[in-house]
Amino acid sequence: MEEAKIREYIHAIIMEKCTHNESARQDAIGEFITLTMPNIDEKATSSIKSMIPTISELYDKWAVMFIDRLLETVPQNQIDELCSGTVENDSAIVLIYIMFMESERMEKQVADDISEYAPTQDDEQGNIASDYIRAKLSQIAADQEKEKNEAPIQ
């Protein structure tokens, strides 16, 4: 498979998992803020929720970083297998992405990107957004594990 198609395929899988339902994400981040910061006011909550499109831009940036690193480090035959279109391989791509995002390098990158993309937010709001992203990635990982365990054995 040619590199452009590989990039497009992997990018679509990652972005679908991270940004697939805007209204559900808006609700989830609102609930997350309420649970993690019960004394934050509604104006601050709305301000953080308004960062969602920016966060989508960050997901895009991180997906591209992931794809670049994957193509640098994984042999072509394994990349081709990962992009074969099976549910198992699509799940593997997501799990590899989550491991990439949990790396020390990406922990720092996420923090740097949140602070760069949210210059109008105070530290507390940026921390909430960062915590939300980490929680979102953990939830994606849990969902992938659940899907894997519920898949019929072939």
Tab-separated table of C-alpha atoms in Angstrom:
chain	number	residue	atom	x	y	z
A	1	MET	CA	0.000	0.000	0.000
A	2	GLU	CA	1.373	3.439	-0.840
A	3	GLU	CA	2.354	5.778	1.978
A	4	ALA	CA	-0.325	8.402	1.300
A	5	LYS	CA	-3.071	5.777	1.555
A	6	ILE	CA	-1.527	4.333	4.707
A	7	ARG	CA	-1.410	7.798	6.291
A	8	GLU	CA	-5.015	8.496	5.306
A	9	TYR	CA	-6.226	5.115	6.586
A	10	ILE	CA	-4.507	5.345	9.986
A	11	HIS	CA	-5.458	9.009	10.399
A	12	ALA	CA	-9.138	8.203	9.777
A	13	ILE	CA	-9.115	5.420	12.381
A	14	ILE	CA	-7.472	7.588	15.045
A	15	MET	CA	-9.643	10.635	14.410
A	16	GLU	CA	-12.839	8.567	14.381
A	17	LYS	CA	-11.974	7.147	17.797
A	18	CYS	CA	-11.005	10.527	19.247
A	19	THR	CA	-13.621	12.829	17.717
A	20	HIS	CA	-16.536	10.691	16.544
A	21	ASN	CA	-19.401	12.389	18.367
A	22	GLU	CA	-19.203	16.128	19.026
A	23	SER	CA	-22.288	16.523	21.222
A	24	ALA	CA	-21.366	13.484	23.303
A	25	ARG	CA	-17.878	14.937	23.703
A	26	GLN	CA	-19.295	18.286	24.788
A	27	ASP	CA	-21.461	16.508	27.374
A	28	ALA	CA	-18.586	14.278	28.490
A	29	ILE	CA	-16.186	17.142	29.027
A	30	GLY	CA	-18.863	19.052	30.944
A	31	GLU	CA	-19.427	16.031	33.192
A	32	PHE	CA	-15.687	15.499	33.549
A	33	ILE	CA	-15.184	19.107	34.637
A	34	THR	CA	-18.044	18.869	37.117
A	35	LEU	CA	-16.629	15.671	38.635
A	36	THR	CA	-12.998	16.736	38.785
A	37	MET	CA	-13.552	20.385	39.735
A	38	PRO	CA	-16.877	20.599	41.577
A	39	ASN	CA	-16.344	24.224	42.608
A	40	ILE	CA	-15.580	25.573	39.124
A	41	ASP	CA	-18.247	27.963	37.878
A	42	GLU	CA	-20.415	27.521	34.801
A	43	LYS	CA	-18.622	30.288	32.880
A	44	ALA	CA	-15.287	28.507	33.291
A	45	THR	CA	-16.909	25.206	32.302
A	46	SER	CA	-18.295	26.808	29.142
A	47	SER	CA	-14.904	28.309	28.399
A	48	ILE	CA	-13.209	24.925	28.668
A	49	LYS	CA	-15.912	23.256	26.582
A	50	SER	CA	-15.314	25.874	23.902
A	51	MET	CA	-11.776	24.487	23.589
A	52	ILE	CA	-13.191	21.326	21.976
A	53	PRO	CA	-12.506	22.428	18.374
A	54	THR	CA	-8.963	23.291	19.379
A	55	ILE	CA	-8.660	19.910	21.012
A	56	SER	CA	-9.771	18.367	17.702
A	57	GLU	CA	-6.906	20.224	16.054
A	58	LEU	CA	-4.584	18.752	18.657
A	59	TYR	CA	-5.897	15.238	18.060
A	60	ASP	CA	-5.114	15.797	14.373
A	61	LYS	CA	-1.588	16.998	15.198
A	62	TRP	CA	-0.943	14.028	17.478
A	63	ALA	CA	-2.343	11.556	14.934
A	64	VAL	CA	0.109	12.888	12.340
A	65	MET	CA	2.971	12.647	14.858
A	66	PHE	CA	1.942	9.058	15.603
A	67	ILE	CA	1.795	8.121	11.929
A	68	ASP	CA	5.208	9.684	11.301
A	69	ARG	CA	6.734	7.713	14.167
A	70	LEU	CA	4.985	4.487	13.176
A	71	LEU	CA	6.258	4.743	9.603
A	72	GLU	CA	9.783	5.457	10.882
A	73	THR	CA	9.924	2.468	13.210
A	74	VAL	CA	7.710	-0.336	11.905
A	75	PRO	CA	8.643	-2.477	8.888
A	76	GLN	CA	6.521	-1.951	5.769
A	77	ASN	CA	5.120	-5.487	5.768
A	78	GLN	CA	3.789	-4.964	9.301
A	79	ILE	CA	2.317	-1.572	8.370
A	80	ASP	CA	0.583	-3.196	5.400
A	81	GLU	CA	-0.856	-5.863	7.704
A	82	LEU	CA	-2.045	-3.229	10.213
A	83	CYS	CA	-3.823	-1.404	7.372
A	84	SER	CA	-5.516	-4.526	6.003
A	85	GLY	CA	-8.941	-3.360	7.175
A	86	THR	CA	-9.733	-6.054	9.734
A	87	VAL	CA	-11.394	-5.106	13.010
A	88	GLU	CA	-8.507	-6.681	14.913
A	89	ASN	CA	-5.872	-4.671	13.052
A	90	ASP	CA	-7.863	-1.440	13.366
A	91	SER	CA	-8.039	-2.086	17.113
A	92	ALA	CA	-4.304	-2.736	17.159
A	93	ILE	CA	-3.700	0.634	15.486
A	94	VAL	CA	-5.745	2.376	18.182
A	95	LEU	CA	-3.940	0.525	20.980
A	96	ILE	CA	-0.539	1.394	19.501
A	97	TYR	CA	-1.669	5.021	19.278
A	98	ILE	CA	-2.689	4.983	22.937
A	99	MET	CA	0.704	3.566	23.935
A	100	PHE	CA	2.345	6.305	21.864
A	101	MET	CA	0.225	8.956	23.594
A	102	GLU	CA	1.115	7.555	27.011
A	103	SER	CA	4.842	7.844	26.346
A	104	GLU	CA	6.843	10.330	28.398
A	105	ARG	CA	7.597	12.342	25.267
A	106	MET	CA	3.912	12.696	24.403
A	107	GLU	CA	2.920	13.497	27.987
A	108	LYS	CA	5.201	16.527	27.684
A	109	GLN	CA	3.943	17.287	24.161
A	110	VAL	CA	0.309	17.201	25.317
A	111	ALA	CA	1.067	19.598	28.167
A	112	ASP	CA	3.006	21.927	25.852
A	113	ASP	CA	0.294	21.848	23.181
A	114	ILE	CA	-2.510	22.510	25.651
A	115	SER	CA	-0.673	25.541	26.999
A	116	GLU	CA	0.167	26.794	23.482
A	117	TYR	CA	-3.332	26.318	22.069
A	118	ALA	CA	-5.132	27.712	25.087
A	119	PRO	CA	-3.353	31.011	25.810
A	120	THR	CA	-6.568	32.650	26.995
A	121	GLN	CA	-7.228	29.939	29.558
A	122	ASP	CA	-5.873	29.993	33.073
A	123	ASP	CA	-3.705	27.155	34.357
A	124	GLU	CA	-6.593	25.423	36.094
A	125	GLN	CA	-8.654	25.303	32.894
A	126	GLY	CA	-5.668	24.068	30.882
A	127	ASN	CA	-5.053	21.367	33.475
A	128	ILE	CA	-8.681	20.265	33.248
A	129	ALA	CA	-8.452	20.069	29.451
A	130	SER	CA	-5.218	18.076	29.745
A	131	ASP	CA	-6.766	15.733	32.329
A	132	TYR	CA	-9.780	15.300	30.058
A	133	ILE	CA	-7.584	14.269	27.130
A	134	ARG	CA	-5.802	11.711	29.305
A	135	ALA	CA	-9.139	10.398	30.574
A	136	LYS	CA	-10.444	10.240	26.996
A	137	LEU	CA	-7.442	8.182	25.894
A	138	SER	CA	-7.915	5.852	28.871
A	139	GLN	CA	-11.572	5.420	27.940
A	140	ILE	CA	-10.657	4.652	24.316
A	141	ALA	CA	-8.193	2.022	25.567
A	142	ALA	CA	-10.828	0.475	27.841
A	143	ASP	CA	-13.372	0.435	25.007
A	144	GLN	CA	-10.858	-1.229	22.682
A	145	GLU	CA	-10.075	-3.875	25.289
A	146	LYS	CA	-13.785	-4.510	25.829
A	147	GLU	CA	-14.397	-4.811	22.069
A	148	LYS	CA	-11.475	-7.226	21.796
A	149	ASN	CA	-12.797	-9.394	24.621
A	150	GLU	CA	-16.348	-9.389	23.233
A	151	ALA	CA	-15.325	-10.217	19.662
A	152	PRO	CA	-16.430	-13.688	18.577
A	153	ILE	CA	-13.613	-16.185	18.353
A	154	GLN	CA	-12.972	-17.195	14.769
